[in-house]
XYZ file of C-alpha atoms in Angstrom:
779
model
C 82.487 -236.952 187.909
C 85.422 -236.436 185.491
C 83.940 -239.052 183.150
C 80.641 -237.173 183.159
C 82.470 -233.909 182.508
C 84.378 -235.411 179.567
C 81.204 -236.980 178.175
C 79.389 -233.654 178.471
C 82.093 -231.844 176.492
C 81.990 -234.450 173.669
C 78.258 -234.846 173.148
C 76.482 -232.781 170.479
C 74.497 -229.968 172.036
C 71.116 -231.383 170.988
C 71.600 -234.309 173.370
C 72.455 -232.244 176.421
C 69.026 -231.543 177.744
C 69.388 -234.258 180.352
C 73.048 -233.876 181.297
C 74.627 -231.693 183.955
C 77.952 -230.061 183.291
C 79.352 -228.831 186.615
C 81.426 -225.683 186.886
C 85.161 -225.987 187.205
C 86.453 -225.607 190.753
C 87.961 -222.202 189.889
C 84.737 -220.898 188.397
C 82.751 -222.372 191.278
C 84.900 -220.565 193.843
C 84.174 -217.247 192.125
C 80.418 -217.806 191.946
C 78.183 -215.293 193.717
C 74.817 -217.002 193.826
C 71.887 -214.640 193.488
C 68.517 -215.205 195.074
C 65.618 -215.337 192.610
C 63.451 -212.228 192.651
C 59.681 -212.273 192.563
C 58.640 -211.573 188.976
C 55.844 -209.225 188.050
C 57.306 -205.740 187.816
C 60.256 -204.615 185.762
C 63.147 -202.733 187.334
C 62.491 -199.006 187.714
C 66.137 -197.836 187.556
C 69.351 -198.978 185.890
C 71.028 -199.366 189.286
C 68.609 -202.216 190.042
C 69.796 -204.299 187.079
C 72.518 -205.751 189.319
C 69.734 -207.779 190.931
C 68.799 -209.497 187.652
C 69.130 -213.279 188.001
C 67.535 -214.595 184.798
C 68.810 -212.813 181.683
C 68.214 -213.207 177.957
C 70.871 -211.837 175.586
C 69.529 -211.329 172.076
C 72.219 -211.129 169.378
C 71.062 -209.413 166.204
C 72.271 -210.429 162.786
C 74.481 -207.341 162.523
C 76.218 -208.335 165.777
C 76.903 -211.952 164.865
C 77.751 -211.601 161.177
C 80.693 -210.045 159.369
C 80.430 -206.862 157.382
C 80.171 -208.828 154.112
C 77.164 -210.728 155.539
C 78.851 -214.003 154.625
C 80.237 -215.689 157.733
C 80.453 -214.872 161.428
C 82.362 -212.203 163.332
C 84.405 -214.617 165.433
C 86.228 -212.079 167.621
C 83.023 -210.260 168.514
C 81.236 -213.526 169.235
C 84.078 -214.717 171.465
C 83.928 -211.584 173.645
C 80.145 -211.945 173.989
C 80.502 -215.581 175.019
C 83.109 -214.599 177.623
C 80.749 -212.036 179.183
C 77.837 -214.468 179.259
C 80.119 -217.045 180.896
C 81.194 -214.536 183.566
C 77.565 -213.768 184.424
C 76.646 -217.468 184.371
C 79.466 -218.233 186.790
C 78.138 -215.530 189.116
C 75.064 -217.677 189.648
C 72.832 -216.015 187.070
C 70.693 -217.953 184.600
C 71.726 -216.934 181.094
C 69.942 -217.607 177.800
C 70.993 -216.537 174.310
C 68.685 -215.815 171.390
C 70.992 -215.750 168.403
C 70.951 -214.948 164.721
C 73.721 -216.042 162.367
C 72.623 -219.412 160.975
C 71.729 -217.934 157.579
C 75.037 -216.042 157.295
C 77.078 -219.063 158.387
C 75.164 -221.292 155.963
C 75.605 -218.791 153.157
C 79.361 -218.934 153.686
C 79.402 -222.735 153.605
C 77.111 -223.057 150.574
C 79.010 -220.443 148.581
C 82.210 -222.335 149.263
C 80.638 -225.652 148.171
C 79.120 -224.133 145.029
C 82.363 -222.455 144.001
C 84.284 -225.649 144.649
C 81.769 -227.684 142.636
C 81.815 -225.212 139.749
C 85.618 -225.174 139.647
C 85.773 -228.981 139.500
C 83.180 -229.155 136.721
C 84.878 -226.407 134.743
C 88.275 -228.047 135.130
C 86.895 -231.368 133.897
C 85.110 -229.691 130.996
C 88.075 -227.639 129.794
C 90.801 -230.084 130.748
C 92.725 -227.138 132.203
C 93.119 -225.495 135.585
C 92.373 -222.030 134.215
C 89.112 -220.908 135.762
C 86.808 -218.373 134.216
C 84.716 -215.930 136.217
C 82.153 -217.908 138.128
C 78.895 -216.397 139.360
C 77.284 -217.629 142.569
C 73.516 -218.044 142.325
C 71.219 -216.297 144.798
C 70.936 -218.610 147.779
C 67.569 -219.312 149.378
C 67.562 -218.248 153.035
C 65.958 -221.423 154.412
C 68.580 -223.578 152.724
C 71.326 -221.371 154.162
C 69.796 -221.704 157.630
C 69.681 -225.483 157.335
C 73.325 -225.605 156.280
C 74.516 -223.102 158.888
C 72.653 -224.051 162.058
C 74.837 -227.020 163.038
C 78.050 -225.083 162.403
C 76.792 -222.107 164.414
C 75.944 -224.339 167.353
C 79.281 -226.146 167.159
C 81.023 -222.775 167.339
C 79.078 -221.753 170.456
C 79.819 -225.155 171.939
C 83.564 -224.806 171.431
C 83.638 -221.284 172.871
C 81.606 -222.030 175.994
C 83.630 -225.187 176.679
C 86.611 -222.916 177.393
C 84.700 -221.699 180.468
C 83.483 -225.177 181.544
C 79.937 -224.268 180.597
C 77.544 -226.538 178.719
C 75.124 -225.313 176.084
C 71.955 -226.712 174.548
C 70.344 -225.898 171.212
C 66.640 -225.121 170.901
C 64.985 -224.291 167.563
C 61.458 -222.898 167.693
C 58.721 -221.633 165.407
C 55.586 -219.629 165.979
C 53.567 -222.861 166.438
C 55.672 -223.847 169.446
C 54.232 -220.905 171.346
C 50.665 -221.053 170.046
C 50.209 -224.793 170.615
C 49.555 -225.096 174.368
C 51.176 -228.529 174.744
C 54.303 -227.497 172.816
C 54.508 -224.280 174.791
C 54.419 -226.198 178.076
C 57.044 -228.632 176.784
C 59.311 -225.744 175.756
C 58.859 -224.068 179.137
C 59.644 -227.284 180.970
C 62.739 -227.958 178.857
C 64.158 -224.475 179.421
C 63.569 -224.602 183.174
C 65.300 -227.982 183.388
C 68.302 -226.731 181.416
C 68.632 -223.658 183.632
C 68.352 -225.836 186.726
C 71.316 -227.871 185.465
C 73.400 -224.705 184.876
C 73.264 -225.106 181.084
C 73.040 -222.088 178.765
C 70.182 -222.560 176.254
C 70.942 -221.142 172.809
C 67.690 -220.429 171.032
C 66.947 -219.530 167.426
C 63.976 -219.550 165.119
C 63.955 -222.641 162.942
C 64.627 -220.666 159.786
C 64.901 -223.845 157.732
C 61.132 -224.410 157.934
C 59.652 -221.128 159.154
C 57.380 -219.225 156.758
C 58.426 -215.746 155.597
C 57.212 -213.012 157.969
C 53.959 -211.302 157.074
C 52.549 -208.057 158.456
C 50.167 -208.573 161.340
C 48.418 -206.529 163.975
C 49.856 -208.322 166.964
C 52.075 -206.929 169.720
C 48.970 -205.384 171.257
C 48.777 -207.388 174.458
C 50.729 -209.658 176.753
C 49.002 -212.779 175.467
C 49.592 -212.330 171.723
C 52.866 -211.901 169.832
C 53.908 -213.580 166.593
C 57.431 -214.936 166.270
C 58.415 -213.057 163.126
C 62.071 -212.446 163.955
C 64.506 -212.875 166.823
C 63.340 -209.615 168.442
C 59.819 -210.962 168.882
C 61.222 -214.402 169.810
C 63.373 -212.881 172.572
C 60.434 -210.845 173.892
C 58.068 -213.840 173.895
C 60.694 -216.024 175.540
C 61.424 -213.376 178.188
C 57.786 -213.138 179.247
C 57.233 -216.892 179.013
C 60.248 -217.610 181.247
C 59.654 -214.664 183.621
C 63.048 -213.199 182.713
C 64.380 -210.258 184.753
C 66.364 -208.591 181.986
C 66.421 -208.729 178.181
C 69.541 -207.285 176.540
C 69.022 -206.722 172.803
C 72.290 -206.083 170.972
C 72.279 -204.485 167.529
C 74.535 -202.269 165.410
C 73.255 -198.938 166.796
C 73.953 -197.292 170.164
C 70.331 -197.621 171.227
C 67.067 -195.880 170.440
C 67.262 -192.399 168.905
C 64.446 -189.866 168.660
C 65.046 -189.782 164.890
C 67.145 -191.853 162.467
C 70.751 -191.930 163.793
C 72.102 -190.635 160.477
C 70.289 -187.299 160.871
C 72.142 -184.318 162.361
C 69.744 -183.658 165.235
C 69.295 -187.288 166.327
C 69.599 -187.740 170.084
C 70.207 -191.018 171.858
C 67.421 -191.739 174.338
C 68.766 -192.805 177.705
C 65.465 -193.991 179.200
C 62.377 -194.788 177.123
C 58.894 -194.864 178.594
C 55.822 -196.607 177.114
C 54.089 -193.288 176.507
C 56.929 -191.885 174.375
C 56.266 -193.839 171.152
C 54.755 -190.878 169.324
C 57.948 -188.841 169.733
C 60.087 -191.325 167.749
C 60.794 -191.227 164.026
C 62.168 -194.567 162.827
C 64.695 -195.052 160.071
C 65.497 -198.042 157.887
C 66.218 -201.488 159.274
C 69.686 -202.924 159.864
C 71.929 -203.971 156.956
C 71.077 -207.607 157.752
C 68.231 -209.371 159.498
C 64.505 -208.957 158.946
C 63.732 -206.632 161.846
C 64.387 -202.957 162.391
C 64.431 -200.530 165.289
C 60.656 -200.206 165.207
C 60.337 -203.984 165.579
C 62.832 -203.923 168.437
C 60.931 -201.179 170.267
C 57.580 -202.945 169.858
C 59.074 -206.206 171.120
C 60.793 -204.373 174.018
C 57.571 -202.663 175.092
C 55.735 -205.985 174.898
C 58.347 -207.615 177.148
C 58.272 -204.610 179.504
C 54.500 -204.931 179.809
C 55.068 -208.555 180.769
C 57.408 -207.608 183.639
C 60.834 -207.880 181.940
C 63.294 -204.968 181.894
C 64.874 -204.259 178.507
C 68.074 -202.565 177.309
C 68.817 -202.014 173.611
C 72.513 -201.364 172.973
C 75.321 -201.582 170.426
C 77.043 -204.951 170.276
C 79.362 -204.123 167.372
C 81.399 -201.161 168.657
C 85.017 -202.383 168.960
C 85.724 -200.276 172.081
C 82.774 -201.527 174.134
C 81.841 -204.956 172.762
C 84.182 -206.674 175.219
C 82.223 -205.431 178.236
C 78.870 -204.134 176.980
C 76.801 -206.963 178.530
C 78.514 -206.926 181.911
C 78.389 -203.112 181.993
C 74.638 -203.168 181.393
C 74.119 -205.647 184.219
C 76.241 -203.438 186.488
C 73.810 -200.588 185.811
C 76.094 -198.436 183.688
C 74.564 -195.935 181.309
C 74.754 -197.844 178.042
C 72.168 -197.946 175.286
C 68.480 -197.286 175.931
C 66.836 -198.548 179.111
C 63.091 -199.221 178.937
C 61.270 -198.299 182.138
C 57.638 -198.059 183.202
C 58.512 -195.601 185.991
C 58.941 -192.047 184.783
C 60.851 -189.830 187.253
C 59.128 -186.749 188.599
C 61.924 -184.378 187.575
C 63.862 -183.829 184.348
C 66.616 -186.162 183.172
C 70.218 -185.053 183.542
C 70.342 -184.401 179.781
C 67.295 -182.146 180.092
C 68.844 -180.405 183.096
C 72.022 -179.758 181.111
C 70.017 -178.311 178.216
C 68.051 -176.096 180.598
C 71.256 -174.911 182.256
C 72.914 -174.126 178.910
C 69.965 -172.043 177.689
C 69.624 -170.135 180.975
C 73.429 -169.798 181.167
C 73.452 -167.860 177.893
C 70.885 -165.494 179.358
C 73.019 -165.198 182.516
C 76.083 -164.307 180.446
C 74.113 -161.573 178.642
C 73.230 -159.796 181.913
C 75.058 -156.652 182.901
C 77.964 -157.209 185.339
C 76.033 -155.248 187.968
C 73.068 -157.611 187.606
C 75.237 -160.682 188.142
C 76.717 -158.935 191.180
C 73.192 -158.384 192.551
C 72.470 -162.109 192.291
C 75.636 -162.996 194.211
C 74.907 -160.415 196.935
C 71.390 -161.802 197.255
C 72.793 -165.297 197.731
C 75.173 -163.983 200.412
C 72.220 -162.436 202.262
C 70.211 -165.655 202.025
C 73.074 -167.686 203.559
C 72.885 -165.602 206.737
C 69.111 -165.075 206.757
C 68.334 -168.780 206.329
C 71.189 -170.099 208.479
C 68.841 -171.920 210.878
C 67.257 -173.939 208.047
C 70.686 -174.656 206.541
C 72.197 -175.817 209.837
C 69.123 -177.943 210.604
C 69.476 -179.769 207.269
C 73.209 -180.119 207.878
C 72.584 -181.608 211.333
C 70.332 -184.242 209.741
C 73.058 -185.129 207.229
C 75.679 -185.335 209.996
C 73.534 -187.666 212.091
C 72.724 -189.947 209.142
C 76.366 -190.071 208.011
C 77.610 -190.887 211.519
C 74.944 -193.555 212.055
C 75.730 -195.242 208.719
C 79.317 -196.000 209.762
C 80.472 -195.593 206.150
C 82.373 -192.343 206.580
C 85.697 -191.570 208.251
C 86.088 -188.781 210.774
C 87.824 -186.474 208.241
C 84.837 -186.952 205.908
C 82.423 -186.146 208.732
C 84.464 -183.030 209.502
C 84.236 -181.872 205.882
C 80.479 -182.361 205.960
C 79.975 -180.058 208.946
C 78.710 -176.483 208.595
C 78.598 -173.805 211.292
C 77.414 -170.231 211.727
C 81.032 -169.079 211.405
C 81.454 -170.973 208.121
C 78.257 -169.465 206.705
C 79.341 -165.955 207.721
C 82.747 -166.515 206.127
C 81.044 -167.757 202.944
C 78.839 -164.670 202.835
C 81.868 -162.352 203.164
C 83.668 -164.168 200.348
C 80.599 -163.953 198.098
C 80.304 -160.201 198.627
C 83.976 -159.839 197.625
C 83.265 -161.847 194.519
C 80.241 -159.730 193.652
C 82.520 -156.687 193.405
C 85.120 -158.447 191.231
C 82.412 -159.927 188.971
C 81.876 -156.471 187.477
C 85.195 -156.899 185.694
C 84.719 -160.331 184.136
C 82.640 -161.272 181.085
C 83.202 -159.124 178.007
C 86.416 -157.511 179.259
C 88.774 -156.468 176.471
C 92.201 -158.069 176.885
C 93.749 -156.929 173.643
C 92.876 -154.597 170.771
C 94.690 -154.549 167.440
C 94.305 -152.428 164.310
C 94.807 -155.110 161.674
C 94.368 -152.607 158.847
C 92.547 -149.383 158.171
C 88.949 -149.754 159.439
C 89.645 -153.376 160.450
C 89.945 -153.776 164.240
C 90.419 -156.980 166.263
C 89.517 -157.509 169.926
C 90.220 -160.397 172.271
C 87.526 -160.486 174.945
C 86.678 -162.710 177.915
C 83.677 -165.041 177.624
C 82.241 -167.874 179.731
C 83.480 -171.423 179.155
C 79.920 -172.784 178.780
C 78.507 -175.577 180.906
C 80.509 -176.618 183.963
C 80.060 -179.897 185.817
C 81.291 -179.758 189.400
C 81.352 -183.054 191.284
C 82.022 -182.702 194.982
C 82.131 -184.960 198.028
C 81.074 -184.142 201.578
C 81.740 -180.385 201.577
C 78.348 -178.653 201.140
C 80.018 -175.236 201.516
C 81.425 -175.911 198.051
C 77.954 -175.429 196.522
C 77.449 -171.681 197.174
C 81.129 -170.943 196.408
C 81.061 -172.655 193.043
C 77.606 -171.303 192.253
C 78.747 -167.729 192.914
C 81.790 -168.194 190.682
C 79.606 -169.599 187.900
C 77.237 -166.625 188.228
C 80.109 -164.113 188.205
C 81.666 -165.710 185.110
C 78.343 -166.208 183.289
C 78.698 -170.002 183.145
C 75.920 -172.561 183.342
C 76.502 -175.058 186.136
C 75.619 -178.669 186.819
C 76.241 -179.775 190.424
C 76.604 -183.368 191.605
C 77.061 -183.678 195.352
C 77.561 -186.708 197.541
C 74.538 -188.454 199.021
C 75.947 -187.830 202.505
C 75.166 -184.094 202.093
C 71.886 -184.404 200.171
C 69.704 -182.444 202.609
C 72.186 -179.585 202.969
C 72.836 -179.444 199.226
C 69.114 -179.345 198.509
C 68.426 -176.249 200.603
C 71.596 -174.473 199.430
C 70.572 -175.099 195.824
C 67.073 -173.785 196.511
C 68.566 -170.591 197.902
C 70.857 -170.287 194.878
C 67.920 -170.568 192.476
C 65.980 -168.059 194.571
C 68.809 -165.570 194.072
C 69.063 -166.321 190.342
C 65.338 -165.769 189.926
C 65.846 -162.028 190.602
C 66.846 -161.693 186.942
C 64.937 -164.686 185.545
C 67.824 -167.160 185.184
C 66.965 -169.690 187.915
C 67.644 -172.670 185.620
C 71.280 -171.693 185.009
C 72.403 -173.787 187.997
C 71.095 -177.340 188.295
C 71.549 -179.895 191.072
C 71.657 -183.477 189.793
C 69.591 -185.485 192.254
C 68.874 -188.548 190.086
C 70.708 -191.855 190.483
C 73.206 -190.762 187.882
C 76.606 -192.363 188.249
C 79.636 -190.068 188.045
C 81.060 -192.163 185.206
C 77.867 -191.646 183.198
C 77.962 -187.873 183.706
C 81.506 -187.854 182.347
C 80.206 -189.240 179.041
C 78.120 -186.139 178.249
C 80.933 -184.732 176.135
C 78.559 -182.982 173.715
C 76.795 -181.132 176.531
C 79.455 -180.361 179.172
C 82.519 -178.184 178.498
C 84.578 -178.575 181.695
C 84.535 -180.946 184.681
C 85.812 -179.788 188.071
C 86.080 -182.526 190.726
C 86.171 -181.543 194.413
C 86.900 -184.448 196.713
C 89.230 -187.323 197.429
C 92.210 -188.122 195.250
C 90.449 -191.339 194.248
C 87.406 -189.383 193.027
C 89.615 -187.082 190.956
C 91.537 -189.990 189.430
C 88.299 -191.831 188.601
C 86.900 -188.757 186.868
C 90.115 -188.131 184.944
C 89.952 -191.712 183.649
C 86.236 -191.572 182.814
C 86.166 -188.120 181.147
C 87.797 -189.003 177.850
C 86.164 -186.227 175.834
C 85.847 -183.437 178.428
C 88.693 -181.419 180.012
C 89.117 -181.978 183.768
C 90.377 -179.146 185.989
C 91.767 -180.156 189.361
C 94.382 -182.072 191.276
C 94.426 -185.751 192.141
C 96.320 -185.334 195.429
C 97.465 -182.668 197.869
C 100.843 -183.960 199.034
C 102.117 -180.660 200.443
C 105.597 -180.216 201.974
C 107.076 -177.879 204.564
C 110.880 -177.714 204.427
C 112.771 -176.470 207.511
C 116.055 -175.046 206.305
C 119.195 -174.980 208.473
C 118.613 -171.221 208.939
C 114.987 -171.548 210.045
C 113.611 -169.505 212.943
C 112.416 -171.668 215.845
C 109.298 -169.567 216.488
C 108.311 -169.353 212.811
C 108.995 -173.060 212.241
C 106.803 -174.201 215.145
C 103.905 -171.888 214.210
C 104.025 -172.705 210.496
C 104.260 -176.486 210.964
C 101.449 -176.467 213.551
C 99.151 -174.380 211.357
C 99.986 -176.284 208.156
C 99.201 -179.668 209.713
C 96.735 -179.065 212.548
C 94.509 -176.139 211.509
C 92.412 -178.353 209.170
C 94.126 -181.714 208.498
C 91.457 -182.828 206.020
C 92.137 -179.928 203.631
C 94.058 -180.518 200.423
C 96.480 -177.699 201.378
C 97.445 -179.264 204.721
C 101.057 -180.381 205.213
C 101.602 -184.104 204.640
C 105.418 -184.283 204.695
C 107.822 -182.346 206.916
C 111.326 -182.112 205.443
C 114.084 -181.269 207.940
C 117.635 -180.215 207.118
C 120.057 -182.753 208.608
C 121.862 -180.006 210.601
C 118.669 -179.483 212.651
C 118.628 -183.051 214.008
C 119.225 -183.232 217.787
C 118.877 -179.456 218.114
C 116.279 -177.531 220.183
C 114.267 -176.673 217.073
C 113.963 -180.346 216.136
C 113.000 -181.390 219.671
C 110.398 -178.621 219.973
C 108.851 -179.472 216.611
C 108.500 -183.165 217.526
C 107.095 -182.302 220.963
C 104.567 -179.921 219.415
C 103.346 -182.595 216.970
C 102.932 -185.088 219.809
C 101.009 -182.557 221.912
C 98.715 -181.961 218.919
C 98.205 -185.774 218.652
C 99.819 -185.955 215.226
C 100.927 -189.481 214.338
C 104.436 -189.404 212.870
C 105.610 -191.735 210.098
C 109.384 -191.836 209.654
C 110.869 -191.512 206.189
C 113.688 -193.945 205.308
C 116.530 -191.505 206.104
C 114.896 -190.189 209.264
C 114.356 -193.749 210.502
C 118.062 -194.532 209.985
C 119.020 -191.800 212.492
C 116.812 -193.217 215.247
C 117.304 -196.183 217.578
C 113.608 -196.489 218.263
C 111.755 -194.827 215.401
C 108.046 -194.294 214.756
C 106.385 -196.528 212.182
C 108.243 -196.254 208.883
C 106.275 -194.612 206.107
C 104.742 -196.959 203.515
C 104.918 -194.375 200.768
C 106.432 -190.905 200.522
C 103.526 -189.885 198.254
C 100.799 -190.318 200.882
C 98.025 -187.775 201.424
C 96.853 -188.571 204.970
C 94.009 -186.067 205.311
C 94.166 -186.500 209.085
C 96.431 -185.811 212.074
C 99.263 -187.813 210.529
C 102.364 -186.790 208.612
C 105.672 -188.074 207.312
C 108.973 -186.687 208.639
C 112.049 -187.026 206.442
C 115.631 -185.713 206.498
C 117.390 -183.984 203.567
C 120.968 -182.773 203.136
C 120.249 -179.369 201.571
C 117.696 -177.077 199.993
C 118.429 -178.619 196.590
C 117.793 -182.092 198.027
C 114.495 -180.802 199.413
C 113.527 -179.538 195.951
C 114.452 -182.897 194.403
C 112.360 -184.716 197.020
C 109.366 -182.442 196.340
C 109.612 -182.975 192.589
C 109.873 -186.744 193.017
C 107.193 -187.349 195.643
C 105.012 -184.213 195.638
C 101.821 -183.499 193.728
C 102.670 -179.964 192.507
C 100.099 -178.488 194.894
C 101.671 -176.309 197.638
C 105.182 -176.408 199.097
C 106.780 -174.200 201.777
C 110.286 -173.239 202.878
C 111.003 -171.878 206.366
C 114.319 -170.008 206.450
C 115.870 -166.670 207.365
C 118.255 -166.867 204.398
C 116.693 -164.758 201.632
C 118.964 -166.119 198.902
C 118.053 -169.729 199.790
C 114.380 -168.792 199.922
C 114.399 -167.135 196.499
C 116.159 -170.145 194.977
C 113.511 -172.432 196.480
C 110.664 -170.235 195.170
C 112.200 -170.296 191.706
C 113.128 -173.987 191.551
C 110.040 -175.671 192.988
C 107.600 -176.399 190.161
C 104.316 -176.360 192.098
C 101.113 -174.387 191.721
C 101.815 -172.559 195.016
C 105.274 -171.986 196.559
C 105.552 -170.100 199.881
C 108.295 -168.623 202.060
C 107.814 -168.415 205.826
C 104.039 -168.880 205.793
C 101.597 -171.722 206.260
C 100.567 -174.003 203.374
C 96.968 -173.318 204.433
C 97.130 -169.946 202.658
C 96.687 -171.800 199.338
C 93.030 -170.840 199.072
C 90.994 -168.645 196.753
C 89.356 -166.689 199.562
C 92.695 -166.041 201.310
C 94.204 -164.966 197.991
C 91.438 -162.381 197.620
C 89.669 -164.247 194.804
C 86.429 -164.259 196.818
C 85.948 -167.992 196.274
C 87.459 -170.865 194.352
C 86.234 -173.911 192.486
C 89.332 -175.799 193.552
C 93.082 -175.863 193.227
C 94.516 -176.916 189.902
C 97.904 -178.546 189.423
C 97.491 -178.580 185.640
C 100.021 -176.895 183.387
C 97.557 -175.119 181.111
C 94.513 -172.864 181.399
C 94.511 -172.299 185.163
C 96.882 -173.209 188.005
C 96.668 -172.887 191.772
C 93.429 -171.658 193.416
C 90.977 -171.288 190.523
C 88.737 -168.275 190.939
C 86.805 -166.136 188.506
C 89.611 -165.795 185.934
C 89.981 -169.566 185.686
C 86.355 -169.946 184.581
C 86.688 -167.616 181.615
C 88.022 -168.213 178.149
C 88.355 -165.795 175.236
C 87.001 -165.164 171.804
C 88.230 -162.953 168.974
C 85.978 -160.265 167.540
C 86.876 -158.675 164.187
C 85.039 -155.591 162.912
C 85.472 -154.568 159.283
C 83.823 -152.787 156.376
C 83.691 -155.381 153.616
C 87.340 -156.417 153.890
C 88.489 -159.540 152.028
C 91.775 -161.462 152.151
C 92.252 -160.824 148.427
C 92.616 -157.106 149.247
C 95.888 -157.943 151.056
C 97.479 -160.101 148.340
C 100.424 -158.890 146.241
C 98.012 -157.456 143.720
C 95.713 -156.057 146.403
C 95.307 -152.466 147.470
C 95.595 -152.894 151.254
C 98.440 -153.549 153.685
C 98.430 -155.122 157.132
C 99.202 -152.672 159.956
C 98.976 -154.894 163.073
C 99.122 -151.930 165.441
C 98.403 -152.511 169.119
C 95.728 -150.162 170.438
C 96.026 -149.287 174.153
C 93.196 -150.793 176.200
C 92.123 -148.655 179.187
C 91.631 -150.634 182.387
C 88.081 -151.912 182.738
C 87.255 -151.648 179.036
C 84.396 -153.810 177.803
C 83.436 -154.809 174.320
């Protein structure tokens, strides 16, 4: 076998059509063999692309060649080869349709011509001084002939690094139109794929005639091979390929030339949308253009092959663009025959933004009416809401995919709905003092007055898991603050979220702004939503710490408001009251263990060990079925200790907590700063001086004295509702209510003032006088 492997790596690629090159043992162990799918219909959604077994990757000239069009982009090509090798070693059948022979040949021929000219000139002049030498225009077919072998040798060397064999196939239009040649080509490709060899296909540019305009691309049975776009499409249909990935030097298909200001990248393109596209010029190299790519893509789609057109030259994504597409990520333009019934997420965002501006222009009393109407609907329609919630609970429990804390968060009750309604009515009152409120007024100069006023942030994206009660809370806050809102809930609460959103839009319709709040119900991935940086102004995640961290990583161009973890501490000082300590610890841990403001670590002053207060606290936790994890110091005091904690930064979200010992209040503060998440931390003590020092020193969003950590909540703070608790240092911190969803703008009113008037030679002087602003003043 090793002899065969060595022979396979030495032979020129043209001779490999009958040789098998097995995978290395390491690659073989990582292989995930995919079952072939029945061909006939293309994939309807991006998420289905993971099922693609047979894939063609088409590399445009702009992807393969350097910017000077003379030679290959070796780094880019290497990353593409690596991705193809990864997919091949997963058990997929990969084929490459490549450009680059002309560019590679042009580089070689230019070098030979320059070398030849320099030798002749040196012989003629008898000196080594070279004059300016001009390189003649090189004929493309000659360049292709000179470059094809070098291009293939390069692919061969790169794929050998992954123990993958390649085979070269050069075709022309006649190879597809001659029935016998077409069958031979089909048979050859199938045999190569069967032997786990990657075919590398190109048009035989050394002999092919120049492309001429034709009226083909009209049906599945007719397509001329005029460029590598049409070659890839014809090959995809001929070989019953699942997915064709066409890489170029643009992000995908735009509705107008990408260089224009209003050009929008099309996420999903449907066969009936051709008339809405305005095409620009073709790529800097190659003989095709975007129009040729679209025609070829639609032809392949009609033949049952899914198509994605994407950018293969972007330095930040080239290294994973192919694998990301196969994973179903939102990259480039996906061609689909199945048009969804509802709007796309981009259309929803645009609708929300437009309606949000109308919402912000309403009178405060009108926004309050909408919120009160929603509060009434929550109680009036409680039977329908609870019925939908029961369905979600049953499905989530039966699936076995969700933990008990997640199931608990999913649950709604009559009491919860009543509490929500009360909070919304509170918010309706406070909303009358929100948008347009004057914060500051300054007389800059005579008849020149400046105001700082509150305005909505814009379009909010709130992503939440499990908790459907989050939807009406966040919606009410968006209404009160005049913000447009995009909601993305978890699939486990889809039925509950649907009816709650319907009720929200019913309330908004009172004043004709129903579209201001949109529920994303498409198969949009969270990571893809985080890329809408030109449409979304703020992301607020509500869910697990992992969800928040994932969103913070994915949202590179959009601010994220929230906290990644709720590692909350309760510190029992040496002067703590037994009764207060027991009640506060019980409530902080056991009232709702899944909440982000529940206690996760109990810090105990060392003087309390082996005292009645310590014994009663431990007994209470055991009675409440709280599992105790001993911190390192606490474990050292015990002969038989509970399980030692794995990490002092753990958010359990259940009836579990860590118990640790500290020497003093200052040690407790140090512990909180080192292991906490800046969420909520509590001291229990009867010593006022110690308490005030703790409140001042602890750098968390919420710091409490002698009260439960569970008070860290917008409703309990009197905010009416909250979008979440922020541990950020800027904009908003702690429970984020109405104020946290507003920003400001500056309004200057003058009478023809110019800056020149205030120069040394000008006639005016700055006054900068503060003008008192009566409470409740609006611009």
